[in-house]
Amino acid sequence: MRIALHALPWLVAIGAYFAMPEQLPLLSAIAIAALFALSLDLLVGYAGFVTLGHAAFFGLGAYVAGILGQQGWGEPISGLLIAAAVAALLGLVTAPLVLRAGELAGLMVTLGLGLMLYEAANKAAFLTGGADGLQGVEIWPVFGAFRFDLWGRTAYLYSLAVLFVLFLLAQLLVRSPFGLSLRAIRENPKRAAAIGIPVKRRLAAAYVIAAAYAGVAGALLAQTTQFASLDALSFQRSAEGLLMLVLGGLGTLYGALIGAAAFTIAHHTLSEASPQFWQFWLGIALVALALLGRGGLMGALRRMTRR
Amino acid sequence: MITRRALALATTATLAAPRLVQAQSGNFRIGLILPMTGPFASTGRQVDAGIKAWLRRNGESVAGRRIEILLRDDTGTQPDVTRRLAQELVVRERVKALAGFGLTPLALAAAPIATEAKVPMVVMAAATSVIVQRSPFILRTSFTLPQATAPMAQWAAANGIRNVATLVTDFAPGLDAERAFKNRFTAAGGRIALELRTPLRNPDYAPFLQRVRDAAPEALFIFVPSGEGAALMKQFAERGLAQAGIRVIGTGDVLDDDILNEMGDVTLGAITSHHYSAAHDSAENRAFLESYAQVLPNVRPNFMAVGGFDGMHLIAEALKRTNGNDDGERLVAAAKGLSWTSPRGPITIDANTRDIVQDIYIRRAERRDGQIWNIEFDRIPQVRDEG
Amino acid sequence: MTAFLSVLLDGFASGMLLFVLSVGLSVTLGLMNVVNLAHGAFGMVGGYVCVVLLNRMGVPFPLALAGATVAAGVLGLVLERTLYVRLYRRDHLEQVLFSIGLVFVLGAAVDWFMGARQQLIQLPDWLSGRVEFWGVGLGRYRIFLIAVCGALVAALHLGLVRTRFGAQLRAAVDDGVVARGMGLPVPRLFALTFTLGSALAGLGGALGVEVLGLDPTFPLKYMVYFLIVVAVGGTNTVIGPFVAALLLGIVDVLGKYYVPEVGAFIIYTAMVVLLLARPHGLLKRADA
Amino acid sequence: MIALGTCHLTRRFGGFTAVDAVSFNLLPGARHALIGPNGAGKTTFVNLLSGALPASEGQVMLFGQDITHLPQHARVRAGLARTFQVNQLFPQFTPLESVTLAIGEREGQGATWWRGARHGAEAARLLDDLHFPEADRTRPTAELPYGRQRLLEIALALALKPRVLLLDEPAAGVPPAESREVMQAIAALPRDVAVLLIEHDMDLVFRFAERITVLAFGAVLADGEPDAIAKDPRVREAYLGTAEVAHG
Amino acid sequence: MADPLLFIENLSAGWGEGLVLEGISLRVEEGQALALLGRNGAGKTTLINTLMGIARQRGGAIRLAGTVLDRLAPERRATLGLGWVPQERAVFRSLTVAENLTAVARPGRWDEKAVYALFPRLAERRRNLGSQLSGGEQQMLAIGRALMLNPRLLLLDEPLEGLAPVIVQGLLFAIQRLVRDEGMAAILIEQHATQILPITDQAVILDRGRIVAKGASSQMLAEPALLERHLGLSLH
């Protein structure tokens, strides 16, 4: 029963491939958004560290993978790994700054660093294409066999597979002593320190891991769309990721998946039905959810199943 | 009434299951991707209304096929969304043409989809030279910045202006404009005193204009995206640049018809070069204005609207030529070399480059009947993009 | 040198405007610990009310400013009493979800009535153009901005320092529990403060139409700036955010003037450095 | 050998000196109580010992090692554990999870990410020893009765196998009906652990302590055997008020 | 007028899930001063905070001059006549002395002038910020601030705590004036029983959240054994 419940989202995701062959681009977008939300969940949901600049890692991953593809190394999987490594490196370098400042100030430092990277990418047009985006990205077929096709079949299966693997890894992570210690820090940093948890070091580790995850998500976007642009680094991207996560429910991993799917589908459906005023309805939904539900959609789901 | 029904149809179609869509395959579906929200929403609204004006004027049936527009919002800032929407429209909605594309990065992101899906992609707003080279299926009915800029440089040089500062927005169209102006102007013996680039988002023009004032050129050449001109012109006036003897010249984007009237007296006398003015004196334009007023009352159509109007016309003419056949390669072939008289004047789709060839007008902002208009006073016929 | 002074005064003016727009946010954050990302929406509403009054109804500019202030204040009061009051005890992230939703709703509503394009106003003649003092040129409107915002800063500061309401407000920020125990109606104080903050944002939005522009994306476009002012300025005084806003305005403008290539990089760097040096705000010592 | 010692330990907040040059020794295996009126600086003192607060001056030594500048978690590694006056628990964790986590950290496996937590059995054994009811071990901590949460405070500290244990008012706020378990747990603390008990409940103090230190105004007022302390006039004054008024 | 000024019946209360007080019943008449004694952690402050509506009331009833307080917000209780002097004084640090007084003022006999007359020291420091005062001055200010509400019942939570003996004497004198000469009803919390018993009428001793002794203050003062047992250090 429990296993069936865990398998359900993935069965739905695979079923969607067959049931909605015409919706694959949207489904890929959901998978990538879910991975980004998942990376935020590790940091915000589990370690309790809120960031407003997570798009820095997403965008960095996107540009790294994109530039690799543009410069003649279009092998996708190594591209993902390199993007993850570079994003993690940025995380490692910035973690001390971000952790130094403490709560509100730390939050603003993440925002500031994110904005700085955005500006840097904007100015480094020789490398990034500036405001016009990175042109001429060429990604080779996955495993040398599966080309990124117009229907988005490869893109979706590839994104889904990466999401799945990283989800399993995340699950392993949050259930491990390390993951437990992150939750402990979120729940009570005072007590966490008193049982011998090196709080800052663990938070820094979570920050680096989340950075790598976000880097992979960004790289996936760049590879599947063969394009990278500044908005991958934008504050909006960070905020949207947080919205998805809060919408789905923090600290459950599944919340990230559900939130990303719900937000993307709602956004897509509403903007299709009303290209000019979809924000109104999306806004109403967000306001209502914030007023009514605690713990996001996962919270609501749990309350329903408990009843 | 007709448009409303088309809209209703479009809405039901999007909500209904894919099978239903196939049952309506007699329709010729066009996927229209525009920034309908966000900072560039006014561009989307204008193009959309231009298309509706064409449909209102010419009916929704072309060569026995009913035209159906599927409008999507890409918010203007997310190229990956533009690309995904293009992909979806092609794959799921089976559109036979893509259209719209408010900004250069958005158009560039969607170009590979057009190539791969082999559907014509009609660029109605974005204006960087390079766009049409990105796919053999791209056709353009807007303009290019070098196209609109070079005549301005020439006019300035010919009218005794020797020393110019340039101020452009820091993205591809701006750089295109900067380069085109500089090349043509220096070739004609002019000198560029100062080159400034302002950020695309959150620009504050005051410090830039202060620098211009310090440099004291004879004229300031400006390119900023549609809508931004107001803030710039106000600052120009407030800084007292006019009193300091600096004239404003620029491309028509700066004195966008959409907001020209509200920009007020600060614009009077500014010289710009562009391919369309709502004040263009022709029967075609009067008819266009009339149809447009029925779609969007109280809004003056600008060059974006005419790009949409002509883009729709281009698709329709191509479809007529193929006798309703919606094969992408045939449609593009049919579109190549088409010429007609648009509300802006005579235009041609170049058979080789698929880019637009059109007259560029030199205009002066003047008050007529209580409103401010860009009054055309000189014309450079059939200008090509030279970027 | 004169150019420097001109630019400096520009930065001063835009910093002051930024202060009026964001001061409400810092007070509500300090008083009720509510993260209200929709603060800019009140500025937007004020801007649109000003545009409508001025352009469609022909109301004189000063009256239009007053109208914008009142309208944004009333909207703030209504929303505080009906919606915000339910979110005080919630998680900050839920407040973020709520306030972003509100930004979407208000933005779309404004779009529905007014369209998406830039809104423009015609200033009265006495505010147009430019004057020169000893060779230093300054736009009349910027002088007006400095005068109005300066008067507001002074009034706010004096109001907070000299009036009983101000003392009660500071008491509530100092220690909300004890303040209630002393009979101070903290919820009502907060509603009033929220109203005042919204009204100020409305006024700022109206004053900013000419300088910052106005379209439905206004609240999101400037949100980052408001957050910077609050984070750098701290939440326990009016002076902290004021200094922060001035710094931000001046650094931004000077940066664009002298090193336009670097652009917005400067303010972000300045913010990060300030936050690392003084995590609790400009005027507050770390251990206080 | 001294288990935990301080030398002129001082902590100032602005102009206020909360802990004033306290020199104090805790012997291995000691049963030592720290008492004093409210505001005497007891909790600040504990925070200085555990590293939750940095000292303004002076030294803290643990088994001869200077730990004054060690962060909290390093002091825990070195064998110093504490409980809190106001519960500091992980509300969403079950007691079993909490204790397992603490044991894992003790064993240096807190950074392990590739497999689940071990030590569940040891955690269960520890809870057995404390007579922690089976049914409450797998409920979220926040839902437990207060007394049981206090017991968990002690369990978390014991899970670290400390050599020195600081108990900050372990019985505070526990309703009488639930206090038995806590009292039992304190009575049954391993003999080889040096315990410093901060407590107001004099019953508990005199039942438990073999030595008492009295803190007042941040300084040591008296130090000695319980009987001597109970009779010390300075201590009586600190607790009952000035002698003159008492006579007057 | 059957209702006493303050009437507490079978009150239980605590913080969050923790239960600190159980089965407390008490009454305070007009003009009466009650000493609330007990060791640290006995529940004295929790009782005061429950009266103020800050700690969580779990059962029982509280009435002030007949008005049920049980569910009222703290600010309502204050305006109904409770004058709270919180533990550790908690003066408003960023307000001046004068502002601390005027911000909470309600009309009545006690105004700024009257407070300054009671504590001349405050008059000298009226322009200083709360954060700049010494401990004793802060305590005077906290009492003065509560008086500005013109309360019917003053709740003094350990007003002598942590102060030097000289200052303690001065404060005791002022409090004595209030309750003896002004007839102000008050509840006084103190660990040091011998200091406040002489200036109160009734006394109650709390231990572990329950009332363990009750009686006239003078009587209690005469029973050192009782005090020693409940407040001192000896074994039971």
PDB file of N, CA and C in Angstrom, chain D residues 182-240:
ATOM      1  N   VAL D 182      10.462  11.796  35.938  1.00  0.00           N
ATOM      2  CA  VAL D 182      11.605  12.688  35.844  1.00  0.00           C
ATOM      3  C   VAL D 182      12.513  12.492  37.053  1.00  0.00           C
ATOM      4  N   MET D 183      11.881  12.411  38.234  1.00  0.00           N
ATOM      5  CA  MET D 183      12.667  12.233  39.457  1.00  0.00           C
ATOM      6  C   MET D 183      13.455  10.921  39.406  1.00  0.00           C
ATOM      7  N   GLN D 184      12.784   9.875  38.957  1.00  0.00           N
ATOM      8  CA  GLN D 184      13.443   8.571  38.811  1.00  0.00           C
ATOM      9  C   GLN D 184      14.655   8.685  37.908  1.00  0.00           C
ATOM     10  N   ALA D 185      14.438   9.362  36.786  1.00  0.00           N
ATOM     11  CA  ALA D 185      15.516   9.480  35.811  1.00  0.00           C
ATOM     12  C   ALA D 185      16.725  10.189  36.417  1.00  0.00           C
ATOM     13  N   ILE D 186      16.444  11.229  37.181  1.00  0.00           N
ATOM     14  CA  ILE D 186      17.552  11.971  37.782  1.00  0.00           C
ATOM     15  C   ILE D 186      18.267  11.114  38.815  1.00  0.00           C
ATOM     16  N   ALA D 187      17.473  10.384  39.585  1.00  0.00           N
ATOM     17  CA  ALA D 187      18.068   9.527  40.606  1.00  0.00           C
ATOM     18  C   ALA D 187      18.928   8.433  39.985  1.00  0.00           C
ATOM     19  N   ALA D 188      18.542   8.014  38.791  1.00  0.00           N
ATOM     20  CA  ALA D 188      19.216   6.870  38.178  1.00  0.00           C
ATOM     21  C   ALA D 188      20.336   7.265  37.225  1.00  0.00           C
ATOM     22  N   LEU D 189      20.750   8.521  37.254  1.00  0.00           N
ATOM     23  CA  LEU D 189      21.837   8.945  36.354  1.00  0.00           C
ATOM     24  C   LEU D 189      23.093   8.130  36.643  1.00  0.00           C
ATOM     25  N   PRO D 190      23.845   7.765  35.602  1.00  0.00           N
ATOM     26  CA  PRO D 190      25.033   6.942  35.809  1.00  0.00           C
ATOM     27  C   PRO D 190      26.030   7.609  36.767  1.00  0.00           C
ATOM     28  N   ARG D 191      26.581   6.816  37.649  1.00  0.00           N
ATOM     29  CA  ARG D 191      27.412   7.351  38.729  1.00  0.00           C
ATOM     30  C   ARG D 191      28.709   7.981  38.209  1.00  0.00           C
ATOM     31  N   ASP D 192      29.187   7.519  37.062  1.00  0.00           N
ATOM     32  CA  ASP D 192      30.469   8.035  36.586  1.00  0.00           C
ATOM     33  C   ASP D 192      30.341   9.382  35.888  1.00  0.00           C
ATOM     34  N   VAL D 193      29.128   9.843  35.723  1.00  0.00           N
ATOM     35  CA  VAL D 193      28.942  11.138  35.073  1.00  0.00           C
ATOM     36  C   VAL D 193      28.897  12.233  36.139  1.00  0.00           C
ATOM     37  N   ALA D 194      29.655  13.295  35.914  1.00  0.00           N
ATOM     38  CA  ALA D 194      29.577  14.448  36.806  1.00  0.00           C
ATOM     39  C   ALA D 194      28.330  15.243  36.447  1.00  0.00           C
ATOM     40  N   VAL D 195      27.476  15.526  37.451  1.00  0.00           N
ATOM     41  CA  VAL D 195      26.217  16.211  37.159  1.00  0.00           C
ATOM     42  C   VAL D 195      26.172  17.546  37.885  1.00  0.00           C
ATOM     43  N   LEU D 196      25.831  18.584  37.123  1.00  0.00           N
ATOM     44  CA  LEU D 196      25.562  19.881  37.737  1.00  0.00           C
ATOM     45  C   LEU D 196      24.074  20.157  37.567  1.00  0.00           C
ATOM     46  N   LEU D 197      23.373  20.295  38.692  1.00  0.00           N
ATOM     47  CA  LEU D 197      21.926  20.469  38.667  1.00  0.00           C
ATOM     48  C   LEU D 197      21.590  21.910  39.040  1.00  0.00           C
ATOM     49  N   ILE D 198      20.871  22.593  38.156  1.00  0.00           N
ATOM     50  CA  ILE D 198      20.378  23.924  38.481  1.00  0.00           C
ATOM     51  C   ILE D 198      18.911  23.754  38.819  1.00  0.00           C
ATOM     52  N   GLU D 199      18.494  24.125  39.987  1.00  0.00           N
ATOM     53  CA  GLU D 199      17.141  23.759  40.378  1.00  0.00           C
ATOM     54  C   GLU D 199      16.616  24.699  41.457  1.00  0.00           C
ATOM     55  N   HIS D 200      15.289  24.903  41.445  1.00  0.00           N
ATOM     56  CA  HIS D 200      14.637  25.687  42.492  1.00  0.00           C
ATOM     57  C   HIS D 200      13.937  24.807  43.491  1.00  0.00           C
ATOM     58  N   ASP D 201      13.637  23.601  43.053  1.00  0.00           N
ATOM     59  CA  ASP D 201      12.888  22.693  43.921  1.00  0.00           C
ATOM     60  C   ASP D 201      13.838  22.179  45.000  1.00  0.00           C
ATOM     61  N   MET D 202      13.697  22.728  46.211  1.00  0.00           N
ATOM     62  CA  MET D 202      14.673  22.425  47.253  1.00  0.00           C
ATOM     63  C   MET D 202      14.612  20.964  47.684  1.00  0.00           C
ATOM     64  N   ASP D 203      13.440  20.373  47.609  1.00  0.00           N
ATOM     65  CA  ASP D 203      13.333  18.937  47.894  1.00  0.00           C
ATOM     66  C   ASP D 203      14.319  18.184  47.024  1.00  0.00           C
ATOM     67  N   LEU D 204      14.221  18.476  45.749  1.00  0.00           N
ATOM     68  CA  LEU D 204      15.064  17.783  44.786  1.00  0.00           C
ATOM     69  C   LEU D 204      16.538  18.097  45.048  1.00  0.00           C
ATOM     70  N   VAL D 205      16.824  19.362  45.285  1.00  0.00           N
ATOM     71  CA  VAL D 205      18.213  19.774  45.483  1.00  0.00           C
ATOM     72  C   VAL D 205      18.828  19.027  46.671  1.00  0.00           C
ATOM     73  N   PHE D 206      18.111  19.029  47.768  1.00  0.00           N
ATOM     74  CA  PHE D 206      18.705  18.434  48.970  1.00  0.00           C
ATOM     75  C   PHE D 206      18.708  16.913  48.905  1.00  0.00           C
ATOM     76  N   ARG D 207      17.786  16.353  48.150  1.00  0.00           N
ATOM     77  CA  ARG D 207      17.789  14.915  47.988  1.00  0.00           C
ATOM     78  C   ARG D 207      18.954  14.480  47.095  1.00  0.00           C
ATOM     79  N   PHE D 208      19.261  15.320  46.140  1.00  0.00           N
ATOM     80  CA  PHE D 208      20.201  14.930  45.091  1.00  0.00           C
ATOM     81  C   PHE D 208      21.645  15.329  45.386  1.00  0.00           C
ATOM     82  N   ALA D 209      21.800  16.553  45.842  1.00  0.00           N
ATOM     83  CA  ALA D 209      23.142  17.149  45.804  1.00  0.00           C
ATOM     84  C   ALA D 209      24.038  16.706  46.945  1.00  0.00           C
ATOM     85  N   GLU D 210      25.286  16.498  46.614  1.00  0.00           N
ATOM     86  CA  GLU D 210      26.287  16.237  47.642  1.00  0.00           C
ATOM     87  C   GLU D 210      27.087  17.503  47.910  1.00  0.00           C
ATOM     88  N   ARG D 211      26.934  18.425  47.021  1.00  0.00           N
ATOM     89  CA  ARG D 211      27.596  19.709  47.202  1.00  0.00           C
ATOM     90  C   ARG D 211      26.713  20.770  46.538  1.00  0.00           C
ATOM     91  N   ILE D 212      26.728  21.987  47.118  1.00  0.00           N
ATOM     92  CA  ILE D 212      25.863  23.054  46.583  1.00  0.00           C
ATOM     93  C   ILE D 212      26.679  24.334  46.417  1.00  0.00           C
ATOM     94  N   THR D 213      26.454  24.979  45.274  1.00  0.00           N
ATOM     95  CA  THR D 213      27.022  26.303  45.079  1.00  0.00           C
ATOM     96  C   THR D 213      25.866  27.288  44.958  1.00  0.00           C
ATOM     97  N   VAL D 214      25.967  28.408  45.682  1.00  0.00           N
ATOM     98  CA  VAL D 214      24.910  29.423  45.618  1.00  0.00           C
ATOM     99  C   VAL D 214      25.433  30.620  44.835  1.00  0.00           C
ATOM    100  N   LEU D 215      24.631  31.009  43.840  1.00  0.00           N
ATOM    101  CA  LEU D 215      25.000  32.147  43.008  1.00  0.00           C
ATOM    102  C   LEU D 215      24.071  33.304  43.344  1.00  0.00           C
ATOM    103  N   ALA D 216      24.603  34.504  43.508  1.00  0.00           N
ATOM    104  CA  ALA D 216      23.745  35.681  43.681  1.00  0.00           C
ATOM    105  C   ALA D 216      24.432  36.861  43.016  1.00  0.00           C
ATOM    106  N   PHE D 217      23.663  37.671  42.317  1.00  0.00           N
ATOM    107  CA  PHE D 217      24.199  38.803  41.555  1.00  0.00           C
ATOM    108  C   PHE D 217      25.376  38.389  40.677  1.00  0.00           C
ATOM    109  N   GLY D 218      25.269  37.206  40.102  1.00  0.00           N
ATOM    110  CA  GLY D 218      26.281  36.773  39.148  1.00  0.00           C
ATOM    111  C   GLY D 218      27.562  36.258  39.775  1.00  0.00           C
ATOM    112  N   ALA D 219      27.642  36.263  41.087  1.00  0.00           N
ATOM    113  CA  ALA D 219      28.876  35.813  41.734  1.00  0.00           C
ATOM    114  C   ALA D 219      28.580  34.664  42.695  1.00  0.00           C
ATOM    115  N   VAL D 220      29.623  33.918  43.065  1.00  0.00           N
ATOM    116  CA  VAL D 220      29.440  32.820  44.005  1.00  0.00           C
ATOM    117  C   VAL D 220      29.281  33.402  45.403  1.00  0.00           C
ATOM    118  N   LEU D 221      28.145  33.064  46.024  1.00  0.00           N
ATOM    119  CA  LEU D 221      27.849  33.562  47.367  1.00  0.00           C
ATOM    120  C   LEU D 221      28.344  32.560  48.407  1.00  0.00           C
ATOM    121  N   ALA D 222      28.143  31.296  48.113  1.00  0.00           N
ATOM    122  CA  ALA D 222      28.568  30.261  49.051  1.00  0.00           C
ATOM    123  C   ALA D 222      28.769  28.974  48.292  1.00  0.00           C
ATOM    124  N   ASP D 223      29.558  28.076  48.907  1.00  0.00           N
ATOM    125  CA  ASP D 223      29.860  26.828  48.248  1.00  0.00           C
ATOM    126  C   ASP D 223      30.167  25.828  49.340  1.00  0.00           C
ATOM    127  N   GLY D 224      29.489  24.671  49.339  1.00  0.00           N
ATOM    128  CA  GLY D 224      29.792  23.719  50.399  1.00  0.00           C
ATOM    129  C   GLY D 224      28.814  22.570  50.458  1.00  0.00           C
ATOM    130  N   GLU D 225      28.876  21.831  51.584  1.00  0.00           N
ATOM    131  CA  GLU D 225      27.979  20.704  51.807  1.00  0.00           C
ATOM    132  C   GLU D 225      26.563  21.243  52.006  1.00  0.00           C
ATOM    133  N   PRO D 226      25.558  20.452  51.704  1.00  0.00           N
ATOM    134  CA  PRO D 226      24.173  20.928  51.821  1.00  0.00           C
ATOM    135  C   PRO D 226      23.835  21.462  53.217  1.00  0.00           C
ATOM    136  N   ASP D 227      24.247  20.749  54.260  1.00  0.00           N
ATOM    137  CA  ASP D 227      23.891  21.187  55.606  1.00  0.00           C
ATOM    138  C   ASP D 227      24.438  22.576  55.891  1.00  0.00           C
ATOM    139  N   ALA D 228      25.706  22.751  55.545  1.00  0.00           N
ATOM    140  CA  ALA D 228      26.340  24.037  55.791  1.00  0.00           C
ATOM    141  C   ALA D 228      25.635  25.141  55.020  1.00  0.00           C
ATOM    142  N   ILE D 229      25.271  24.837  53.803  1.00  0.00           N
ATOM    143  CA  ILE D 229      24.603  25.847  52.984  1.00  0.00           C
ATOM    144  C   ILE D 229      23.258  26.224  53.596  1.00  0.00           C
ATOM    145  N   ALA D 230      22.514  25.212  54.054  1.00  0.00           N
ATOM    146  CA  ALA D 230      21.186  25.478  54.619  1.00  0.00           C
ATOM    147  C   ALA D 230      21.296  26.388  55.833  1.00  0.00           C
ATOM    148  N   LYS D 231      22.438  26.313  56.514  1.00  0.00           N
ATOM    149  CA  LYS D 231      22.565  27.098  57.745  1.00  0.00           C
ATOM    150  C   LYS D 231      23.246  28.439  57.496  1.00  0.00           C
ATOM    151  N   ASP D 232      23.827  28.580  56.344  1.00  0.00           N
ATOM    152  CA  ASP D 232      24.602  29.810  56.058  1.00  0.00           C
ATOM    153  C   ASP D 232      23.700  31.035  56.119  1.00  0.00           C
ATOM    154  N   PRO D 233      23.987  31.999  57.006  1.00  0.00           N
ATOM    155  CA  PRO D 233      23.105  33.172  57.147  1.00  0.00           C
ATOM    156  C   PRO D 233      23.037  34.005  55.872  1.00  0.00           C
ATOM    157  N   ARG D 234      24.138  34.059  55.129  1.00  0.00           N
ATOM    158  CA  ARG D 234      24.112  34.856  53.891  1.00  0.00           C
ATOM    159  C   ARG D 234      23.115  34.253  52.904  1.00  0.00           C
ATOM    160  N   VAL D 235      23.082  32.932  52.871  1.00  0.00           N
ATOM    161  CA  VAL D 235      22.165  32.259  51.968  1.00  0.00           C
ATOM    162  C   VAL D 235      20.724  32.474  52.419  1.00  0.00           C
ATOM    163  N   ARG D 236      20.520  32.357  53.739  1.00  0.00           N
ATOM    164  CA  ARG D 236      19.162  32.592  54.256  1.00  0.00           C
ATOM    165  C   ARG D 236      18.702  33.993  53.879  1.00  0.00           C
ATOM    166  N   GLU D 237      19.619  34.918  53.976  1.00  0.00           N
ATOM    167  CA  GLU D 237      19.255  36.298  53.656  1.00  0.00           C
ATOM    168  C   GLU D 237      18.899  36.415  52.173  1.00  0.00           C
ATOM    169  N   ALA D 238      19.701  35.769  51.357  1.00  0.00           N
ATOM    170  CA  ALA D 238      19.446  35.853  49.921  1.00  0.00           C
ATOM    171  C   ALA D 238      18.072  35.281  49.582  1.00  0.00           C
ATOM    172  N   TYR D 239      17.684  34.257  50.325  1.00  0.00           N
ATOM    173  CA  TYR D 239      16.410  33.635  49.996  1.00  0.00           C
ATOM    174  C   TYR D 239      15.221  34.248  50.716  1.00  0.00           C
ATOM    175  N   LEU D 240      15.416  34.693  51.968  1.00  0.00           N
ATOM    176  CA  LEU D 240      14.261  35.147  52.741  1.00  0.00           C
ATOM    177  C   LEU D 240      14.197  36.660  52.882  1.00  0.00           C
TER     178      LEU D 240
END
